[in-house]
């Protein structure tokens, strides 16, 4: 393991490209993570502890928000527990890079709690049932008073002052914007809260809303300036979808995300979402069942408008992520509304709408107990299983690191370059970080020459030939070309690669690396090697040639070859493996 602060393209590149179409502007999150890394002494286990801390904070804040809606500490605790052990959050909490999601959610939860206090959400609700409001005025319990009996102070000057609550809300909103882009919808969440939970405020647009919108505009302008453009990689560009297919994807993806929140369906691109032909019909039936359940909850709470807020905000916070690539960590912020609704359903079973003095029947107590036990055992079991699955998914990465550390024939020094052939895509990001930490190196550069056609590793052997001291020839396994299918299309889109055909030549641009150039070096303007497509068709690339400026056996070069038996076996490139019968290709200049 190792701790390293960088974007993925700075850890390992592919043909000199480092995800040019995916760029982030998250200064607050990156600053906080730098502080965490410094405090942790760059120890990964402590960074995981920080992730757990952020997740714990979010769970407690969800409990506080649920307390506002249901007015019960018991059910607020249940909501916090559901948020804490929800299976959809396993990857978000385990993946240190997803701390940006945890931070943004925490700041937005603090901001919405502070805003609700400033805007007096629920302050003028009538509560016909005293039981549900025994500990506080629950927003789900009451209905807004009629204008005729609404105090005039509800629209008076008392709401226009700068309260500490609104200042805290605006500050946390600004911090959330600096952590993740999905915070741009926060002003609309506040506006919806004023409509559904607000204290009878007549104005539909207030100075608080305008201030937040101005903050969003300023943020977008700064982001555009910092990134020198607007970078967003939509799924139709990544997966090569037609306009009709993209419309289908935009309809299906929110439904699948709802399945991930309420039914714990894993979000797997190309399998549960984003696949050709759309998801199975069962998912549509499950989505319909979720809608019917929500209507029942709404009716049981007397059609109160406040019940609409968690549902609409759940969909609202999904919106920024709908056009882009599917990922499980996109569910973290929307799950806040889902957790409130799930807790409300269990609370209804637990008699939260019972009239004062009416206890639960024995049957209902048994049903409530079974529901709570099912939640506790089921969620915990699925979460543990999901965690083991993620650990298993990182096994190829561990094997790559083991091969590099234990099998490398020559010492790896700071500033060296590791070239991987047939590396699994699941192991392509972090091995160099772990090797660097294990060896105590200050710098180590990793380059993927080819990715394995299969996600977890090579199922069939490929062929590697050393043509001469500057050239490598790689042939894909029979029937498994490189950059094939959906995964190949996504990789090409992420790296800005064009459609490749036989005879195409690409130069690997590694200008960002600081290279010590000796007087006799042949390196010219950072074009380290050239990729020549020898054989390609509609299915993918079947044969490639790599032409290096420097000799393959340069002391700073290390080559590793993936096969069905080894993830990254070191190869000897000091002498040709075939007779020099092909015309030599000049190194890139």
XYZ file of C-alpha atoms in Angstrom:
589
model
C 0.000 0.000 0.000
C 1.023 3.598 -0.472
C -0.386 7.082 -0.134
C 0.026 9.398 -3.100
C -1.774 12.617 -3.985
C -2.248 13.006 -7.743
C -4.800 12.562 -10.508
C -4.813 9.093 -12.156
C -3.071 10.236 -15.320
C -0.081 11.390 -13.281
C 0.297 7.905 -11.793
C 0.240 5.878 -15.024
C -0.167 7.100 -18.591
C -1.205 5.278 -21.754
C 0.816 6.131 -24.852
C 1.817 9.374 -23.168
C -1.771 10.444 -22.607
C -3.087 11.148 -19.137
C -6.858 11.531 -19.277
C -6.944 14.953 -20.971
C -10.747 14.980 -21.074
C -11.203 14.380 -17.337
C -10.000 17.272 -15.218
C -11.086 18.371 -11.787
C -11.192 21.678 -9.959
C -11.613 20.773 -6.300
C -9.259 23.076 -4.388
C -10.899 22.704 -0.975
C -10.977 18.901 -1.068
C -7.417 18.626 -2.363
C -6.177 21.082 0.280
C -7.913 19.131 3.040
C -6.459 15.881 1.716
C -2.975 17.411 1.631
C -3.427 18.368 5.281
C -4.633 14.850 6.072
C -1.689 13.287 4.270
C 0.711 15.531 6.180
C -0.894 14.740 9.528
C -0.966 11.029 8.646
C 2.676 11.004 7.656
C 1.576 9.687 4.246
C 0.411 6.434 5.838
C -2.534 4.898 3.922
C -4.138 3.260 6.968
C -4.513 6.676 8.612
C -5.985 8.089 5.404
C -8.573 5.311 5.513
C -9.266 6.412 9.082
C -9.973 9.934 7.845
C -12.409 8.475 5.296
C -14.186 6.616 8.090
C -14.313 9.841 10.078
C -15.918 11.786 7.237
C -18.406 8.959 6.707
C -19.260 8.893 10.425
C -19.845 12.657 10.337
C -22.173 12.294 7.341
C -24.128 9.521 9.086
C -24.589 11.672 12.201
C -25.705 14.638 10.094
C -28.229 12.445 8.267
C -29.546 11.431 11.681
C -29.883 15.106 12.638
C -31.752 15.868 9.422
C -34.051 12.873 9.942
C -34.753 14.179 13.444
C -36.156 17.318 11.829
C -38.471 15.313 9.597
C -39.667 12.621 12.010
C -39.182 14.270 15.391
C -37.881 11.097 17.010
C -34.391 10.410 18.311
C -35.028 6.699 17.912
C -35.744 6.924 14.210
C -32.987 9.496 13.737
C -30.586 6.900 15.148
C -31.987 4.291 12.759
C -31.399 6.667 9.836
C -27.814 7.301 10.922
C -27.206 3.553 11.140
C -28.676 2.923 7.675
C -26.475 5.660 6.226
C -23.443 4.180 7.963
C -23.874 0.582 6.754
C -25.528 1.152 3.374
C -23.933 -1.223 0.810
C -23.760 1.461 -1.868
C -21.251 3.372 0.253
C -18.637 0.631 0.566
C -16.520 1.695 -2.379
C -16.927 5.393 -1.620
C -15.534 4.943 1.887
C -12.847 2.387 0.954
C -11.509 4.410 -1.978
C -9.448 7.273 -0.543
C -9.860 9.282 -3.749
C -13.614 9.439 -3.020
C -13.058 11.560 0.067
C -14.131 14.451 -2.142
C -17.630 12.917 -2.176
C -17.642 12.492 1.606
C -16.429 16.044 2.183
C -18.923 17.605 -0.207
C -21.807 15.657 1.357
C -20.767 16.633 4.893
C -20.545 20.327 4.034
C -23.881 20.270 2.191
C -25.602 18.532 5.116
C -24.292 21.153 7.536
C -25.349 23.863 5.094
C -28.906 22.513 4.718
C -29.339 22.121 8.483
C -28.153 25.698 9.019
C -30.333 27.011 6.193
C -33.414 25.232 7.538
C -32.835 26.918 10.888
C -32.453 30.328 9.265
C -35.491 29.839 7.020
C -37.540 28.421 9.924
C -38.578 25.287 8.094
C -41.469 23.709 9.953
C -41.788 26.581 12.419
C -45.399 27.272 11.440
C -46.584 23.697 10.969
C -49.750 22.551 12.686
C -49.287 19.164 14.378
C -52.592 17.332 14.872
C -50.886 14.292 16.418
C -48.964 15.098 19.556
C -47.135 11.777 19.654
C -45.047 12.348 16.555
C -44.103 15.803 17.749
C -43.358 14.807 21.307
C -39.655 15.545 21.043
C -39.689 18.220 18.348
C -41.972 19.534 15.639
C -41.591 16.939 12.927
C -41.879 18.315 9.422
C -43.538 15.121 8.170
C -46.184 15.353 10.894
C -47.774 18.693 10.265
C -49.391 20.729 7.577
C -48.583 24.327 6.831
C -50.941 26.783 8.500
C -53.307 28.665 6.242
C -52.261 32.191 5.232
C -55.149 33.614 7.242
C -53.622 32.371 10.482
C -49.966 32.742 9.507
C -48.287 35.396 11.647
C -47.218 38.466 9.757
C -43.684 37.990 10.982
C -43.330 35.096 8.561
C -42.756 37.512 5.706
C -41.543 40.442 7.672
C -38.135 41.952 8.131
C -37.167 39.354 10.698
C -36.375 36.912 7.872
C -34.171 39.300 5.941
C -31.433 39.723 8.520
C -28.024 38.092 8.356
C -28.296 35.368 10.947
C -25.329 33.227 12.065
C -27.178 30.248 10.588
C -27.304 31.654 7.056
C -23.671 32.723 7.251
C -22.716 29.175 8.272
C -24.866 27.795 5.462
C -23.242 30.004 2.812
C -19.760 29.190 4.118
C -20.360 25.434 4.025
C -21.942 25.734 0.587
C -18.804 27.477 -0.672
C -16.658 24.724 0.848
C -18.855 22.073 -0.789
C -18.409 23.753 -4.184
C -14.670 23.542 -3.655
C -14.924 19.817 -2.936
C -17.081 18.497 -5.748
C -19.094 19.754 -8.702
C -22.389 18.178 -7.615
C -22.835 20.969 -5.038
C -24.098 23.300 -7.788
C -27.657 22.023 -7.213
C -27.656 23.015 -3.524
C -29.464 26.375 -4.098
C -32.351 24.521 -5.724
C -32.493 22.119 -2.760
C -32.885 25.128 -0.448
C -35.529 26.652 -2.699
C -37.490 23.378 -2.738
C -37.232 23.223 1.044
C -38.774 26.673 1.279
C -41.664 25.468 -0.865
C -42.218 22.099 0.846
C -41.018 22.660 4.415
C -40.860 26.434 4.698
C -42.691 28.629 7.127
C -45.160 30.221 4.741
C -42.731 32.648 3.127
C -44.555 34.328 0.268
C -41.596 35.322 -1.883
C -40.495 32.586 -4.226
C -37.093 34.170 -4.752
C -35.216 35.609 -1.809
C -31.814 37.177 -1.286
C -30.438 33.905 0.046
C -31.303 32.128 -3.209
C -29.790 34.923 -5.294
C -26.603 34.870 -3.230
C -26.204 31.135 -3.758
C -26.805 31.405 -7.503
C -24.157 34.133 -7.723
C -21.753 31.837 -5.857
C -22.431 29.079 -8.389
C -21.795 31.429 -11.320
C -18.540 32.650 -9.777
C -17.488 29.056 -9.122
C -18.180 28.021 -12.730
C -16.188 30.987 -14.050
C -13.217 30.248 -11.771
C -13.351 26.561 -12.687
C -13.445 27.383 -16.387
C -10.445 29.682 -15.981
C -8.467 27.208 -13.861
C -9.028 24.269 -16.222
C -8.804 26.414 -19.363
C -12.155 25.141 -20.550
C -15.202 23.162 -19.536
C -14.301 19.495 -19.160
C -17.046 16.921 -18.908
C -17.007 13.499 -20.505
C -20.577 12.415 -21.205
C -21.437 8.757 -21.596
C -22.383 9.026 -25.262
C -18.831 10.189 -26.014
C -17.252 7.550 -23.790
C -19.358 4.623 -24.992
C -19.923 5.812 -28.559
C -23.720 5.930 -28.214
C -26.094 7.352 -30.784
C -28.466 10.156 -29.796
C -31.344 7.706 -29.397
C -29.226 5.381 -27.263
C -28.130 8.329 -25.125
C -31.750 9.332 -24.525
C -32.434 5.777 -23.373
C -29.401 5.969 -21.099
C -30.581 9.277 -19.581
C -33.918 7.634 -18.782
C -32.503 4.375 -17.464
C -29.659 5.678 -15.348
C -31.768 7.420 -12.644
C -33.855 4.251 -12.338
C -30.762 2.108 -11.905
C -29.372 4.558 -9.353
C -32.653 4.255 -7.441
C -32.153 0.490 -7.486
C -28.701 1.048 -6.044
C -30.100 3.133 -3.185
C -33.232 1.160 -2.287
C -32.463 -2.353 -3.556
C -28.646 -2.321 -3.220
C -28.071 -3.247 -6.866
C -24.349 -2.730 -7.629
C -23.564 -0.054 -10.185
C -21.371 -1.741 -12.789
C -20.865 0.026 -16.151
C -21.809 -2.267 -18.999
C -23.592 -4.729 -16.702
C -26.242 -3.067 -14.518
C -26.149 0.286 -16.319
C -24.857 1.556 -19.649
C -25.079 -1.792 -21.395
C -26.300 -2.314 -24.935
C -30.074 -2.678 -25.032
C -30.649 -1.142 -21.609
C -31.198 -2.841 -18.248
C -33.471 -5.875 -17.803
C -37.223 -5.310 -17.513
C -37.122 -6.393 -13.861
C -35.463 -3.088 -12.997
C -38.429 -1.169 -14.402
C -40.769 -3.265 -12.265
C -38.635 -2.565 -9.209
C -38.675 1.159 -9.981
C -42.472 1.057 -10.205
C -42.612 -0.718 -6.834
C -40.434 2.002 -5.293
C -42.774 4.683 -6.634
C -45.844 2.911 -5.225
C -44.126 2.573 -1.845
C -43.347 6.290 -1.836
C -46.989 7.130 -2.580
C -48.034 4.941 0.367
C -45.566 6.751 2.648
C -46.832 10.109 1.418
C -50.452 9.115 2.048
C -49.681 7.751 5.520
C -48.178 11.110 6.432
C -51.340 12.892 5.318
C -50.063 14.040 1.913
C -47.833 16.546 3.674
C -45.660 18.556 1.324
C -42.568 18.001 3.451
C -42.535 14.338 2.377
C -41.768 15.507 -1.160
C -38.507 17.197 -0.176
C -36.253 14.144 0.388
C -37.654 12.485 -2.749
C -37.142 15.490 -5.024
C -33.733 16.326 -3.568
C -32.645 12.717 -4.044
C -33.402 13.019 -7.766
C -32.000 16.547 -7.894
C -28.614 15.552 -6.505
C -28.422 12.731 -9.047
C -28.879 15.165 -11.927
C -25.256 16.373 -12.342
C -24.024 12.773 -12.618
C -26.677 11.421 -14.994
C -25.020 12.363 -18.333
C -21.558 11.108 -17.333
C -20.042 7.683 -16.672
C -21.877 5.419 -14.189
C -20.206 4.893 -10.819
C -21.323 3.727 -7.383
C -19.855 6.746 -5.584
C -22.408 8.935 -7.366
C -25.037 7.468 -5.010
C -23.544 8.874 -1.808
C -25.150 12.326 -1.778
C -28.517 11.238 -3.303
C -28.756 8.435 -0.743
C -29.398 11.041 1.974
C -32.961 11.497 0.715
C -33.304 7.762 0.182
C -32.232 6.992 3.755
C -34.804 9.448 5.130
C -37.546 7.779 3.086
C -36.446 4.260 4.083
C -36.437 5.293 7.737
C -39.876 6.862 7.336
C -41.250 3.581 5.992
C -39.875 1.648 8.972
C -41.154 4.354 11.325
C -44.661 3.937 9.917
C -44.445 0.220 10.678
C -43.294 1.233 14.159
C -46.425 3.279 14.726
C -45.058 6.789 14.443
C -48.516 7.924 13.308
C -50.296 6.233 16.206
C -52.595 8.447 18.240
C -51.463 9.250 21.808
C -52.060 6.429 24.260
C -52.352 3.725 21.635
C -49.595 1.137 21.867
C -48.532 -1.314 19.209
C -50.242 -4.657 18.931
C -48.179 -7.797 19.498
C -48.312 -8.642 15.796
C -47.107 -5.193 14.839
C -44.267 -5.397 17.337
C -43.191 -8.698 15.787
C -43.367 -7.195 12.304
C -41.353 -4.164 13.428
C -38.755 -6.403 15.045
C -38.422 -8.515 11.924
C -38.077 -5.417 9.750
C -35.368 -3.921 11.972
C -33.488 -7.223 12.218
C -33.740 -7.680 8.460
C -32.323 -4.205 7.917
C -29.491 -4.720 10.392
C -28.509 -8.218 9.264
C -29.258 -7.726 5.579
C -27.479 -4.399 5.177
C -24.502 -5.554 7.212
C -24.239 -8.807 5.267
C -24.459 -7.150 1.859
C -21.996 -4.467 2.943
C -19.458 -7.035 4.164
C -19.917 -9.084 0.988
C -19.496 -5.950 -1.147
C -16.335 -5.096 0.769
C -14.868 -8.549 0.149
C -15.734 -8.122 -3.519
C -13.811 -4.869 -3.706
C -10.839 -6.448 -1.970
C -10.927 -9.310 -4.473
C -11.101 -6.768 -7.284
C -7.815 -5.251 -6.129
C -6.034 -8.628 -6.156
C -4.629 -8.107 -9.684
C -3.108 -4.864 -8.452
C -1.435 -6.647 -5.534
C -0.079 -9.329 -7.865
C 1.354 -6.702 -10.218
C 3.157 -5.049 -7.312
C 4.436 -8.419 -6.092
C 5.781 -9.314 -9.536
C 7.535 -5.970 -9.932
C 9.130 -6.000 -6.483
C 10.139 -9.661 -6.296
C 10.993 -10.495 -9.902
C 12.701 -7.398 -11.315
C 16.210 -8.528 -12.383
C 17.829 -5.111 -12.002
C 17.385 -2.551 -9.222
C 14.635 0.037 -9.561
C 15.903 3.532 -8.785
C 14.258 6.889 -8.338
C 13.291 8.402 -11.689
C 13.110 5.043 -13.482
C 10.339 4.125 -15.906
C 8.167 1.016 -15.721
C 6.573 -0.087 -18.997
C 3.670 -2.540 -18.691
C 2.377 -4.760 -21.496
C -1.018 -6.449 -20.985
C -1.603 -4.925 -17.554
C -5.201 -5.449 -16.275
C -7.263 -2.269 -16.328
C -8.237 -2.833 -12.685
C -4.550 -2.764 -11.759
C -3.463 0.113 -13.942
C -3.544 3.045 -11.548
C -1.724 2.436 -8.305
C 1.026 -0.241 -8.581
C 3.754 2.316 -9.216
C 2.764 4.153 -6.024
C 3.096 0.969 -3.984
C 6.426 0.084 -5.598
C 7.724 3.578 -4.977
C 6.723 3.416 -1.315
C 8.160 -0.084 -0.865
C 11.474 0.933 -2.433
C 11.597 4.331 -0.732
C 11.860 6.198 -4.042
C 11.102 9.867 -4.570
C 9.911 9.469 -8.172
C 8.833 6.542 -10.320
C 7.055 6.740 -13.663
C 4.689 4.081 -15.002
C 3.473 3.657 -18.572
C 0.909 1.231 -19.979
C 1.844 0.069 -23.463
C -1.203 -2.225 -23.720
C -4.066 -3.124 -21.409
C -5.257 -6.688 -21.045
C -8.311 -7.375 -23.253
C -9.943 -8.849 -20.135
C -10.590 -6.750 -17.035
C -8.986 -9.051 -14.444
C -6.010 -10.220 -16.483
C -4.951 -12.162 -19.543
C -7.047 -15.255 -20.216
C -5.061 -16.213 -23.316
C -1.384 -15.593 -24.098
C -0.248 -12.711 -26.256
C 3.012 -12.547 -28.217
C 5.960 -10.226 -27.627
C 8.970 -9.919 -29.933
C 12.079 -7.791 -29.442
C 12.869 -6.763 -33.022
C 16.027 -4.815 -32.224
C 17.436 -2.523 -29.571
C 14.736 0.087 -30.162
C 11.631 -1.843 -31.253
C 9.029 -4.094 -29.657
C 6.271 -5.955 -31.503
C 3.159 -7.004 -29.553
C 0.402 -9.265 -30.903
C -2.926 -9.617 -29.119
C -4.319 -13.067 -28.281
C -6.328 -14.750 -31.012
C -9.898 -13.455 -30.841
C -9.135 -10.863 -28.130
C -7.830 -7.663 -29.733
C -6.701 -4.674 -27.704
C -9.117 -1.774 -27.126
C -12.049 -4.008 -27.949
C -15.703 -3.515 -27.072
C -17.151 -1.048 -24.582
C -14.050 -0.923 -22.375
C -11.858 -0.085 -25.348
C -14.242 2.617 -26.515
C -14.275 4.154 -23.027
C -10.487 4.141 -22.813
C -10.103 5.777 -26.214
C -12.634 8.444 -25.264
C -11.018 9.176 -21.906
C -7.605 9.588 -23.512
C -8.804 11.507 -26.525
C -7.617 8.817 -28.927
C -9.128 8.746 -32.422
C -10.459 5.686 -34.172
C -7.325 3.722 -34.964
C -6.651 1.769 -38.139
C -3.754 -0.105 -39.693
C -0.806 2.168 -40.439
C -1.663 4.876 -37.908
C 1.246 6.295 -35.920
C 1.067 8.071 -32.581
C 3.803 9.749 -30.597
C 3.879 9.265 -26.848
C 4.145 12.766 -25.415
C 5.779 12.676 -21.989
C 6.857 16.301 -21.741
C 5.708 16.597 -18.145
C 8.497 14.285 -16.987
C 11.771 15.902 -16.031
C 14.441 13.942 -17.862
C 18.172 14.360 -17.481
C 19.465 14.503 -21.038
C 23.061 13.540 -21.704
C 24.772 15.121 -24.708
C 24.414 11.872 -26.658
C 20.728 11.398 -25.800
C 18.439 10.956 -28.797
C 15.382 12.189 -26.920
C 13.765 15.013 -28.836
C 11.104 17.267 -27.289
C 9.827 14.576 -24.949
C 8.520 12.254 -27.716
C 9.722 9.179 -25.916
C 8.423 6.464 -28.167
C 6.208 5.981 -31.173
C 3.210 3.661 -31.391
C 2.705 2.085 -34.819
C -0.594 0.270 -35.480
C 0.396 -2.777 -37.531
C -2.971 -4.530 -37.713
C -6.388 -3.201 -36.676
C -10.020 -3.652 -37.679
C -13.484 -2.793 -36.383
C -13.071 -5.148 -33.435
C -9.830 -3.642 -32.119
C -6.048 -3.654 -32.489
C -4.338 -6.972 -33.171
C -0.709 -5.963 -33.603
C 1.361 -2.966 -32.484
C 4.961 -1.868 -32.759
C 6.620 0.392 -30.203
C 9.684 2.326 -31.357
C 11.758 3.884 -28.583
C 14.191 6.769 -28.916
C 16.542 5.331 -26.325
C 17.786 1.738 -26.309
C 15.394 -0.713 -24.733
C 18.067 -1.891 -22.318
C 18.692 1.589 -20.911
C 19.328 1.258 -17.164
C 16.275 3.348 -16.265
C 13.887 1.238 -18.380
C 12.007 -1.760 -16.952
C 9.582 -3.808 -19.081
C 6.883 -6.149 -17.724
C 4.691 -8.564 -19.670
C 1.282 -9.864 -18.577
C 0.188 -13.430 -19.316
C -2.313 -15.995 -17.966
C 0.374 -17.013 -15.441
C 1.857 -13.664 -14.345
C 0.419 -10.174 -14.044
C 3.728 -8.419 -14.720
C 6.660 -10.692 -15.506
C 9.943 -8.825 -16.162
C 11.276 -9.386 -19.674
C 14.806 -9.260 -21.036
C 14.953 -6.750 -23.900
C 18.743 -6.658 -24.175
C 18.817 -8.809 -27.315
C 16.409 -9.471 -30.208
C 14.148 -12.496 -30.001
C 13.848 -12.829 -33.807
C 16.178 -12.340 -36.732
C 16.227 -8.801 -38.062
C 14.247 -9.522 -41.225
C 11.962 -6.483 -41.054
C 13.096 -3.038 -42.168
C 14.150 -0.930 -39.226
C 11.793 1.863 -38.242
C 13.519 5.067 -37.264
C 12.973 6.153 -33.667
C 10.644 9.087 -33.130
C 12.406 12.428 -33.405
